[in-house]
Coordinates of C-alpha atoms (C1' of nucleotides) in Angstrom, one line a residue:
Chain A
M1 CA -2.1 0.3 -47.9
A2 CA -0.9 2.1 -50.9
A3 CA 2.8 1.6 -50.3
P4 CA 3.1 -2.2 -50.4
T5 CA 0.8 -2.3 -53.4
A6 CA 2.9 0.3 -55.2
A7 CA 6.0 -1.6 -54.3
A8 CA 4.6 -4.8 -55.6
C9 CA 3.6 -3.0 -58.8
L10 CA 7.2 -1.8 -59.1
K11 CA 8.4 -5.3 -58.8
A12 CA 6.0 -6.6 -61.3
C13 CA 6.7 -4.1 -64.1
S14 CA 10.4 -3.6 -63.8
K15 CA 13.6 -5.6 -64.2
P16 CA 16.4 -5.9 -61.6
L17 CA 19.6 -4.2 -62.6
A18 CA 21.5 -7.1 -61.1
D19 CA 20.1 -9.5 -63.8
R20 CA 21.6 -7.5 -66.6
P21 CA 25.0 -8.9 -67.6
D22 CA 26.4 -5.4 -68.1
R23 CA 24.9 -3.9 -65.0
C24 CA 25.7 -0.2 -65.3
A25 CA 28.6 -0.4 -67.7
T26 CA 26.6 0.6 -70.8
C27 CA 24.3 3.1 -69.1
A28 CA 23.8 6.2 -71.1
V29 CA 24.0 8.5 -68.0
R30 CA 26.7 6.6 -66.3
D31 CA 29.0 9.7 -66.2
S32 CA 26.5 12.3 -65.2
A33 CA 23.8 10.8 -62.9
V34 CA 24.1 10.5 -59.2
C35 CA 25.9 7.2 -59.5
A36 CA 28.8 8.7 -61.5
A37 CA 30.7 9.7 -58.4
L38 CA 30.6 6.3 -56.7
N39 CA 33.4 3.8 -56.5
E40 CA 33.1 0.1 -57.5
R41 CA 31.8 -1.1 -54.2
E42 CA 29.3 1.7 -53.8
L43 CA 28.0 1.2 -57.4
E44 CA 27.7 -2.6 -56.7
D45 CA 25.6 -1.9 -53.6
L46 CA 23.4 0.5 -55.5
S47 CA 22.9 -1.8 -58.5
R48 CA 21.9 -4.5 -56.2
I49 CA 18.8 -2.6 -55.2
G50 CA 18.1 -1.0 -58.6
R51 CA 15.6 -2.0 -61.2
T52 CA 14.8 -0.5 -64.6
R53 CA 11.4 0.4 -65.8
T54 CA 10.0 2.1 -68.9
F55 CA 7.1 4.6 -68.9
Q56 CA 4.9 5.5 -71.9
R57 CA 4.3 9.1 -72.9
G58 CA 1.8 10.6 -70.6
E59 CA 2.2 7.9 -67.9
T60 CA 2.4 9.1 -64.3
I61 CA 5.7 8.2 -62.7
F62 CA 4.8 9.6 -59.3
A63 CA 1.5 11.1 -58.2
A64 CA 1.1 14.0 -55.9
G65 CA 0.0 13.0 -52.4
E66 CA 1.0 9.4 -52.9
P67 CA 3.4 7.8 -50.4
S68 CA 6.9 8.2 -51.6
Y69 CA 8.2 4.7 -51.8
A70 CA 10.6 5.0 -54.7
C71 CA 13.1 7.2 -56.3
G72 CA 15.7 7.0 -59.1
T73 CA 17.4 8.4 -62.1
L74 CA 15.9 9.2 -65.5
V75 CA 18.0 7.3 -68.0
S76 CA 16.3 8.3 -71.2
G77 CA 13.3 10.4 -72.3
A78 CA 12.0 13.4 -70.5
A79 CA 9.5 14.1 -67.7
K80 CA 7.6 17.1 -66.3
L81 CA 7.2 17.9 -62.7
S82 CA 3.9 19.7 -62.1
A83 CA 1.4 20.9 -59.4
I84 CA -2.3 20.6 -60.0
D85 CA -4.0 23.6 -58.4
G86 CA -7.5 23.7 -56.8
D87 CA -9.3 24.1 -60.1
G88 CA -7.6 21.1 -61.6
V89 CA -5.3 23.3 -63.7
E90 CA -1.8 21.9 -64.3
R91 CA 1.1 24.1 -63.6
I92 CA 4.5 22.8 -64.8
L93 CA 7.2 23.6 -62.3
A94 CA 10.2 21.9 -63.8
L95 CA 11.4 19.6 -66.7
I96 CA 13.5 16.6 -66.0
H97 CA 16.1 15.4 -68.5
P98 CA 18.2 12.3 -68.6
A99 CA 20.5 11.9 -65.6
G100 CA 18.0 13.9 -63.5
F101 CA 16.9 12.4 -60.2
L102 CA 13.2 11.6 -59.7
G103 CA 11.3 11.3 -56.5
Q104 CA 11.4 13.0 -53.1
L105 CA 13.7 11.9 -50.4
F106 CA 13.0 12.3 -46.7
T107 CA 9.3 13.1 -47.1
P108 CA 6.4 10.7 -46.5
T109 CA 4.6 11.6 -49.7
N110 CA 5.3 13.1 -53.0
S111 CA 4.2 16.7 -53.4
H112 CA 4.2 17.0 -57.2
E113 CA 3.1 15.0 -60.1
I114 CA 5.9 13.5 -62.3
I115 CA 4.7 12.5 -65.7
A116 CA 6.7 11.1 -68.7
L117 CA 6.7 13.5 -71.6
T118 CA 8.0 10.9 -74.0
E119 CA 8.7 7.2 -73.7
S120 CA 11.2 7.1 -70.9
T121 CA 13.3 4.7 -69.0
M122 CA 14.2 5.0 -65.3
C123 CA 16.5 3.3 -63.0
V124 CA 14.4 2.9 -59.9
F125 CA 15.3 2.3 -56.3
P126 CA 13.2 1.6 -53.2
R127 CA 13.4 4.8 -51.3
A128 CA 14.1 3.3 -47.9
D129 CA 17.0 1.2 -49.3
F130 CA 18.3 4.2 -51.1
E131 CA 18.3 6.3 -48.0
R132 CA 20.0 3.6 -46.0
L133 CA 22.7 3.5 -48.7
M134 CA 23.1 7.3 -48.5
A135 CA 23.6 7.0 -44.7
A136 CA 26.2 4.3 -45.3
H137 CA 28.0 6.0 -48.2
P138 CA 28.8 9.7 -47.8
A139 CA 29.8 9.8 -51.5
L140 CA 26.2 9.0 -52.4
T141 CA 24.8 11.8 -50.2
R142 CA 27.3 14.1 -51.8
S143 CA 26.2 13.1 -55.2
I144 CA 22.6 13.7 -54.4
L145 CA 23.6 17.1 -53.1
D146 CA 25.4 18.0 -56.3
R147 CA 22.4 16.9 -58.3
T148 CA 20.0 18.9 -56.1
L149 CA 22.2 22.0 -56.5
A150 CA 22.0 21.5 -60.2
E151 CA 18.2 21.3 -60.0
L152 CA 18.2 24.5 -57.9
D153 CA 20.2 26.2 -60.5
A154 CA 17.8 25.0 -63.2
S155 CA 14.8 26.1 -61.2
R156 CA 16.3 29.6 -60.7
A157 CA 17.0 29.8 -64.4
L158 CA 13.4 29.0 -65.0
T159 CA 12.4 31.7 -62.6
G160 CA 14.5 34.1 -64.6
L161 CA 12.9 33.0 -67.8
I162 CA 9.3 33.3 -66.8
G163 CA 9.8 36.5 -65.0
R164 CA 10.4 38.2 -68.3
R165 CA 7.6 40.6 -69.2
D166 CA 6.9 39.9 -72.8
I167 CA 5.8 36.4 -73.8
K168 CA 7.9 36.5 -77.0
A169 CA 11.1 36.6 -74.9
R170 CA 9.9 33.8 -72.6
L171 CA 9.0 31.7 -75.6
A172 CA 12.3 32.4 -77.3
G173 CA 14.1 31.5 -74.1
L174 CA 12.1 28.3 -73.8
I175 CA 12.9 27.2 -77.3
L176 CA 16.6 27.9 -76.7
A177 CA 16.4 25.8 -73.5
F178 CA 14.9 22.9 -75.5
A179 CA 17.5 23.2 -78.2
R180 CA 20.3 23.1 -75.5
A181 CA 18.7 20.0 -73.9
A182 CA 18.3 18.3 -77.3
G183 CA 21.9 19.0 -78.1
T184 CA 24.1 15.9 -77.9
S185 CA 27.3 17.5 -76.4
P186 CA 27.0 19.4 -73.1
C187 CA 27.6 22.8 -74.7
G188 CA 26.2 22.0 -78.1
I189 CA 22.9 23.3 -79.3
A190 CA 20.6 21.3 -81.5
T191 CA 19.2 23.0 -84.6
D192 CA 16.6 20.4 -85.6
F193 CA 14.6 18.7 -82.8
E194 CA 11.2 17.8 -81.5
L195 CA 9.5 20.0 -79.0
P196 CA 9.1 17.8 -75.8
L197 CA 5.9 19.7 -74.8
S198 CA 2.5 20.4 -76.3
R199 CA 1.4 23.9 -76.8
E200 CA -0.7 23.6 -73.7
E201 CA 2.3 22.4 -71.7
M202 CA 4.5 25.2 -73.1
A203 CA 1.8 27.7 -72.1
S204 CA 1.6 26.3 -68.6
L205 CA 5.3 26.4 -68.2
I206 CA 5.8 30.0 -69.2
G207 CA 2.6 31.3 -67.7
T208 CA 0.4 32.1 -70.7
T209 CA -2.2 30.6 -73.0
I210 CA -2.1 28.1 -75.9
E211 CA -3.3 30.8 -78.3
T212 CA -0.6 33.2 -77.3
V213 CA 2.1 30.6 -77.6
S214 CA 0.8 29.8 -81.1
R215 CA 0.8 33.4 -82.2
R216 CA 4.2 34.3 -80.9
M217 CA 5.5 31.1 -82.5
T218 CA 4.1 32.3 -85.8
E219 CA 5.9 35.7 -85.3
L220 CA 9.2 34.0 -84.5
E221 CA 8.8 32.0 -87.7
Q222 CA 7.9 35.1 -89.8
A223 CA 10.9 36.8 -88.3
G224 CA 13.0 34.0 -89.7
A225 CA 14.3 32.8 -86.4
I226 CA 12.7 29.4 -86.4
E227 CA 10.8 27.1 -88.7
R228 CA 8.0 24.8 -87.6
Q229 CA 8.1 21.3 -89.1
G230 CA 4.9 19.5 -88.4
L231 CA 3.3 19.8 -85.0
R232 CA 6.3 19.1 -82.8
G233 CA 9.3 19.5 -85.1
L234 CA 11.3 22.7 -84.9
A235 CA 14.4 24.0 -86.7
I236 CA 16.4 27.0 -85.6
R237 CA 17.1 29.1 -88.6
D238 CA 18.7 32.2 -87.0
L239 CA 20.2 31.5 -83.6
P240 CA 21.6 35.0 -82.9
A241 CA 18.2 36.5 -83.7
L242 CA 16.5 34.0 -81.4
E243 CA 19.0 34.8 -78.6
R244 CA 18.4 38.5 -79.1
L245 CA 14.7 38.0 -78.9
A246 CA 15.1 36.0 -75.7
T247 CA 16.8 38.9 -73.8
Chain B
M1 CA 43.9 38.9 -56.1
A2 CA 40.4 39.3 -55.0
A3 CA 40.1 36.3 -52.7
P4 CA 42.8 37.1 -50.2
T5 CA 41.7 40.7 -50.1
A6 CA 38.1 39.6 -49.6
A7 CA 39.2 37.1 -46.9
A8 CA 41.1 39.9 -45.2
C9 CA 38.1 42.1 -45.3
L10 CA 36.0 39.4 -43.8
K11 CA 38.5 39.1 -40.9
A12 CA 38.6 42.8 -40.4
C13 CA 34.8 43.4 -40.2
S14 CA 33.6 40.3 -38.4
K15 CA 33.9 38.8 -35.0
P16 CA 35.0 35.1 -34.4
L17 CA 32.3 33.0 -33.0
A18 CA 34.8 31.3 -30.6
D19 CA 35.2 34.6 -28.8
R20 CA 31.6 34.8 -27.8
P21 CA 31.1 33.3 -24.3
D22 CA 27.8 31.7 -25.4
R23 CA 29.1 30.4 -28.8
C24 CA 25.9 29.1 -30.5
A25 CA 23.8 28.6 -27.4
T26 CA 21.7 31.7 -27.8
C27 CA 21.6 31.7 -31.6
A28 CA 18.2 32.6 -33.0
V29 CA 18.3 30.0 -35.7
R30 CA 20.0 27.3 -33.7
D31 CA 17.2 24.9 -34.3
S32 CA 16.6 25.4 -38.0
A33 CA 19.8 26.3 -39.7
V34 CA 22.3 23.8 -41.1
C35 CA 24.1 23.6 -37.8
A36 CA 20.9 22.3 -36.0
A37 CA 21.5 18.6 -36.9
L38 CA 25.1 18.6 -35.6
N39 CA 26.3 17.0 -32.4
E40 CA 28.5 18.8 -29.8
R41 CA 31.8 18.0 -31.4
E42 CA 30.7 18.9 -34.9
L43 CA 29.2 22.1 -33.7
E44 CA 32.4 22.8 -31.8
D45 CA 34.5 22.3 -35.0
L46 CA 32.1 24.6 -37.0
S47 CA 32.1 27.3 -34.4
R48 CA 35.9 27.4 -34.4
I49 CA 35.9 28.5 -38.1
G50 CA 32.8 30.8 -37.9
R51 CA 32.6 34.5 -37.5
T52 CA 29.6 36.8 -37.3
R53 CA 29.1 39.9 -39.4
T54 CA 26.4 42.4 -39.9
F55 CA 25.3 44.0 -43.2
Q56 CA 23.5 47.2 -43.7
R57 CA 20.4 47.4 -45.8
G58 CA 21.4 47.4 -49.5
E59 CA 24.8 46.1 -48.8
T60 CA 26.2 43.5 -51.2
I61 CA 26.9 40.2 -49.3
F62 CA 28.3 38.4 -52.3
A63 CA 28.7 39.8 -55.8
A64 CA 28.1 37.8 -59.0
G65 CA 31.3 36.8 -60.7
E66 CA 33.4 37.3 -57.6
P67 CA 35.4 34.3 -56.3
S68 CA 33.4 32.3 -53.8
Y69 CA 35.5 32.4 -50.7
A70 CA 32.9 32.4 -48.0
C71 CA 29.5 31.0 -47.1
G72 CA 27.3 30.8 -44.1
T73 CA 23.9 31.1 -42.5
L74 CA 21.7 34.2 -42.4
V75 CA 20.9 34.7 -38.7
S76 CA 18.6 37.7 -38.8
G77 CA 17.2 40.1 -41.4
A78 CA 16.6 39.1 -45.0
A79 CA 18.4 39.0 -48.3
K80 CA 17.6 38.8 -52.0
L81 CA 19.4 36.7 -54.5
S82 CA 19.4 38.3 -58.0
A83 CA 20.8 38.1 -61.4
I84 CA 21.7 41.3 -63.3
D85 CA 21.0 40.8 -67.0
G86 CA 22.9 42.4 -70.0
D87 CA 21.0 45.7 -69.8
G88 CA 21.8 46.1 -66.1
V89 CA 18.3 45.2 -65.1
E90 CA 18.0 43.3 -61.8
R91 CA 16.0 40.2 -61.7
I92 CA 15.3 38.8 -58.3
L93 CA 15.4 35.0 -58.3
A94 CA 14.9 34.2 -54.6
L95 CA 14.5 35.6 -51.1
I96 CA 16.5 34.4 -48.2
H97 CA 15.1 34.3 -44.7
P98 CA 16.8 33.7 -41.4
A99 CA 18.3 30.1 -41.2
G100 CA 18.8 30.2 -44.9
F101 CA 22.2 29.4 -46.3
L102 CA 24.2 32.0 -48.3
G103 CA 27.0 31.4 -50.8
Q104 CA 27.8 28.8 -53.4
L105 CA 29.6 25.6 -52.5
F106 CA 31.8 23.7 -55.0
T107 CA 32.0 26.5 -57.6
P108 CA 34.9 28.8 -58.1
T109 CA 32.8 32.0 -58.3
N110 CA 29.4 33.2 -57.2
S111 CA 26.8 33.3 -60.0
H112 CA 24.3 35.6 -58.4
E113 CA 24.2 38.8 -56.4
I114 CA 23.2 38.5 -52.8
I115 CA 22.2 41.7 -51.2
A116 CA 20.8 42.5 -47.7
L117 CA 17.2 43.7 -47.8
T118 CA 17.3 44.9 -44.2
E119 CA 20.1 45.1 -41.6
S120 CA 21.1 41.5 -41.3
T121 CA 23.5 39.4 -39.4
M122 CA 25.3 36.4 -40.9
C123 CA 27.3 33.6 -39.5
V124 CA 30.2 33.3 -42.0
F125 CA 32.6 30.5 -42.7
P126 CA 35.6 30.4 -45.0
R127 CA 34.3 28.2 -47.8
A128 CA 37.4 26.0 -48.1
D129 CA 37.2 25.2 -44.4
F130 CA 33.5 24.6 -44.5
E131 CA 33.9 22.2 -47.4
R132 CA 36.6 20.3 -45.5
L133 CA 34.3 20.0 -42.6
M134 CA 31.6 18.7 -44.8
A135 CA 33.9 16.0 -46.1
A136 CA 34.8 15.1 -42.5
H137 CA 31.3 15.2 -41.1
P138 CA 28.6 13.5 -43.1
A139 CA 26.0 15.0 -40.9
L140 CA 27.0 18.5 -42.1
T141 CA 26.7 17.4 -45.7
R142 CA 23.3 15.9 -44.9
S143 CA 22.3 19.2 -43.3
I144 CA 23.3 21.2 -46.4
L145 CA 21.3 18.7 -48.5
D146 CA 18.2 19.3 -46.4
R147 CA 18.6 23.0 -46.7
T148 CA 19.2 22.8 -50.4
L149 CA 16.0 20.7 -50.8
A150 CA 14.1 23.3 -48.9
E151 CA 15.5 26.0 -51.2
L152 CA 14.5 24.0 -54.2
D153 CA 11.0 23.7 -52.8
A154 CA 10.9 27.4 -52.2
S155 CA 12.2 28.1 -55.7
R156 CA 9.5 25.9 -57.2
A157 CA 6.8 27.6 -55.1
L158 CA 8.0 30.9 -56.6
T159 CA 7.8 29.4 -60.1
G160 CA 4.2 28.5 -59.4
L161 CA 3.6 32.0 -58.1
I162 CA 5.0 34.0 -61.0
G163 CA 3.6 31.6 -63.5
R164 CA 0.1 32.8 -62.7
R165 CA -1.4 34.8 -65.5
D166 CA -2.9 37.8 -63.8
I167 CA -0.7 40.1 -61.8
K168 CA -3.3 40.5 -59.0
A169 CA -3.0 36.8 -58.2
R170 CA 0.8 37.0 -58.2
L171 CA 0.8 40.0 -56.0
A172 CA -1.7 38.5 -53.5
G173 CA 0.4 35.3 -53.4
L174 CA 3.5 37.4 -52.8
I175 CA 1.9 39.3 -49.9
L176 CA 0.8 36.0 -48.4
A177 CA 4.3 34.7 -48.7
F178 CA 5.6 37.8 -46.9
A179 CA 3.0 37.4 -44.2
R180 CA 4.0 33.8 -43.7
A181 CA 7.7 34.7 -43.5
A182 CA 6.9 37.4 -41.0
G183 CA 4.9 35.1 -38.8
T184 CA 6.7 34.1 -35.7
S185 CA 5.6 30.5 -35.5
P186 CA 6.3 28.1 -38.4
C187 CA 2.7 27.9 -39.4
G188 CA 1.5 31.2 -38.1
I189 CA 0.8 34.1 -40.4
A190 CA 1.5 37.7 -39.5
T191 CA -1.3 40.2 -40.0
D192 CA 0.7 43.4 -39.5
F193 CA 4.2 43.5 -40.9
E194 CA 6.7 45.5 -43.0
L195 CA 7.2 44.6 -46.7
P196 CA 10.8 43.5 -47.1
L197 CA 10.9 44.7 -50.7
S198 CA 10.5 48.1 -52.4
R199 CA 7.9 48.4 -55.2
E200 CA 10.6 48.0 -57.7
E201 CA 11.9 44.8 -56.1
M202 CA 8.4 43.4 -55.9
A203 CA 7.9 44.1 -59.5
S204 CA 11.2 42.5 -60.4
L205 CA 10.3 39.4 -58.4
I206 CA 6.8 38.8 -59.9
G207 CA 7.7 39.9 -63.4
T208 CA 5.9 43.2 -63.8
T209 CA 6.4 47.0 -63.4
I210 CA 6.3 49.3 -60.4
E211 CA 3.2 51.0 -61.6
T212 CA 1.2 47.8 -62.0
V213 CA 2.3 46.7 -58.5
S214 CA 1.0 50.0 -57.2
R215 CA -2.3 49.8 -59.0
R216 CA -3.1 46.2 -58.1
M217 CA -2.1 47.0 -54.5
T218 CA -4.6 49.8 -54.6
E219 CA -7.3 47.4 -55.9
L220 CA -6.5 44.9 -53.1
E221 CA -6.9 47.7 -50.6
Q222 CA -10.2 48.9 -52.1
A223 CA -11.4 45.3 -52.0
G224 CA -10.8 45.3 -48.3
A225 CA -8.2 42.5 -48.4
I226 CA -5.3 44.6 -47.2
E227 CA -4.5 48.0 -45.8
R228 CA -1.3 49.9 -46.5
Q229 CA 0.3 51.6 -43.5
G230 CA 2.9 54.1 -44.6
L231 CA 5.3 53.1 -47.4
R232 CA 6.3 49.6 -46.3
G233 CA 3.8 48.7 -43.6
L234 CA 1.0 46.3 -44.5
A235 CA -2.0 44.9 -42.6
I236 CA -4.0 41.9 -43.8
R237 CA -7.7 42.8 -43.3
D238 CA -9.4 39.8 -45.0
L239 CA -7.2 36.8 -45.2
P240 CA -9.7 34.5 -46.9
A241 CA -10.3 37.1 -49.6
L242 CA -6.6 37.5 -50.1
E243 CA -6.2 33.7 -50.4
R244 CA -9.0 33.6 -52.9
L245 CA -7.5 36.3 -55.0
A246 CA -4.2 34.5 -54.9
T247 CA -5.6 31.4 -56.7
Chain C
dC1 C1' 13.6 76.1 -49.2
dG2 C1' 14.7 73.0 -53.1
dG3 C1' 16.2 68.8 -54.8
dC4 C1' 15.8 63.8 -54.5
dG5 C1' 14.0 59.1 -54.0
dC6 C1' 9.9 56.6 -53.7
dG7 C1' 5.3 55.7 -54.5
dT8 C1' 0.8 56.7 -56.6
dT9 C1' -2.3 58.2 -60.2
dG10 C1' -3.7 59.5 -65.0
dA11 C1' -4.0 59.0 -70.1
dC12 C1' -2.8 56.4 -73.8
dT13 C1' -1.0 52.4 -76.4
dG14 C1' 0.1 47.8 -77.1
dT15 C1' 0.0 43.1 -75.8
dA16 C1' -2.2 39.2 -74.0
dG17 C1' -6.6 36.9 -72.7
dT18 C1' -11.2 35.2 -74.2
dC19 C1' -14.5 33.3 -77.1
dA20 C1' -15.3 31.3 -81.4
dA21 C1' -14.3 29.2 -85.7
dA22 C1' -11.3 27.1 -89.2
dT23 C1' -7.7 23.9 -90.2
dA24 C1' -4.6 20.1 -89.6
dA25 C1' -3.3 15.9 -87.7
dA26 C1' -4.1 11.6 -85.5
dG27 C1' -6.7 7.8 -84.2
dT28 C1' -11.2 4.6 -85.0
dG29 C1' -14.1 1.5 -87.0
dG30 C1' -16.0 -0.2 -91.0
Chain D
dC1 C1' -7.7 1.7 -97.2
dC2 C1' -11.1 5.1 -96.6
dA3 C1' -14.7 7.9 -94.2
dC4 C1' -15.4 9.6 -89.8
dT5 C1' -14.5 11.2 -85.1
dT6 C1' -11.5 13.3 -81.9
dT7 C1' -7.8 16.1 -80.6
dA8 C1' -4.2 19.6 -81.4
dT9 C1' -3.1 23.7 -83.4
dT10 C1' -3.8 27.9 -85.8
dT11 C1' -6.2 32.1 -86.8
dG12 C1' -9.7 35.9 -86.3
dA13 C1' -12.4 39.4 -83.7
dC14 C1' -13.0 41.6 -79.6
dT15 C1' -12.1 42.8 -74.8
dA16 C1' -9.4 43.4 -70.9
dC17 C1' -5.3 44.0 -68.8
dA18 C1' -0.5 45.5 -68.4
dG19 C1' 3.2 48.6 -70.1
dT20 C1' 4.8 53.3 -71.2
dC21 C1' 5.3 58.0 -70.5
dA22 C1' 4.3 61.8 -67.7
dA23 C1' 2.6 64.3 -63.7
dC24 C1' 1.9 64.6 -58.9
dG25 C1' 2.3 63.9 -53.8
dC26 C1' 5.0 62.8 -49.9
dG27 C1' 8.8 62.4 -46.8
dC28 C1' 13.7 63.1 -46.2
dC29 C1' 18.1 65.3 -46.3
dG30 C1' 21.2 68.8 -47.5

DNA sequence: CGGCGCGTTGACTGTAGTCAAATAAAGTGG
DNA sequence: CCACTTTATTTGACTACAGTCAACGCGCCG
């Protein structure tokens, strides 16, 4: 019986939202996550079943094949959603940023691995309770729909990115996407930030090898578009050039 | 004023569903499209605002940038969803099969081109009316959510496909996807079918060139996995081999 | 018949993959 | 705190694969 065990584990390593004096008031993604569109009463219902939990970098949040007993919002940090193919090779299919929704609704098991890329906090709900709440509150269903549409958009943007023929363009596009995600304001773009992925993960995401990522990165640096700062640090030195290369 | 014109055009070239004696009873996608989960009354409300329309192969169903005034279900045929980049190069982001939902909800304009790949029929709704109906009938919202989740799944499957490093694997996977889509039963796979895409479109979808598609196709044929029959016809001769190559 | 669109094939070039080694960074145990 | 191991990243040399340019074949339509 994996599900009860997992549920028990969730209880053991998380804190109920309802215990926090501020509930959702100070939540970082209060205005952008699925709960943003809810009214007072709906939010109250949701917070009653919610718990918060932190995950360490590299920790598996949901495993593929495992019964899907929980879901929730990523509050801080970042996660990757990936499939492991027959040979044990990881293939990253999506990145999840704060306010993103984790977990699969309406299916008995999870079909992908979801793994924390950095230390992350998540607002977790038992899936059955969450689905009941969706049935009771149309606004919640609508919120989930909006979020799913956003994910679909992101997924298609990724399709566009990795469909490019030369790896340099894919890599430039990926770096721009990271810079956008690292930016504080919705439309702002960060110029100095940490890459959320290792070289291997970047390679898996854009469909190439570690070595090629490394080489093209060196080229981008020599062209003056970017500057590497340590292993994970990156600074954008010439944004227009980088955007041109991403075409 | 594009929207009223477009709406007028829709009226001019389509037939109201309500005029058909059978309404939705004989619809080919009655059990799988967004309307499948609706009860009698909801279906009645929906059919009152629906019209059917056919599109010729190559015809644009929705254009990118155009106001989004309509949406609906693809009843028969097939369509491609693509983005046109700065240089006018088409990049196919998704394929849409019967029962798929076309059009963007909740946004003022369409962000992608949707073009018929074969002669297709669509069940069209004015978007504003459709959204009103969604607000009134939670079951419809839930249906759209299910459909969107399915599209997200398909999009991620495509991401996995085109992320493969060698083009032969991508092509084999694409052919398998076509064979599955052409199969009559949900889990059945067709062995003889017509490719819905031209070489150029296949190349755009998997991120390569016409010539490479052609060459790898020749290799797959020489390996005995497939057999080309005319320009678009294809027969799968050795399914296990094809599946192995797709890994 | 001749042009046109689509697909295939050939020759060549350039880019990415593979194998291997060097280097840098991070963690481990004394 | 330092020497040592382990892991991540970069670089090099070589090979293989994909892209480019060009020619050819085929079916279709004027």
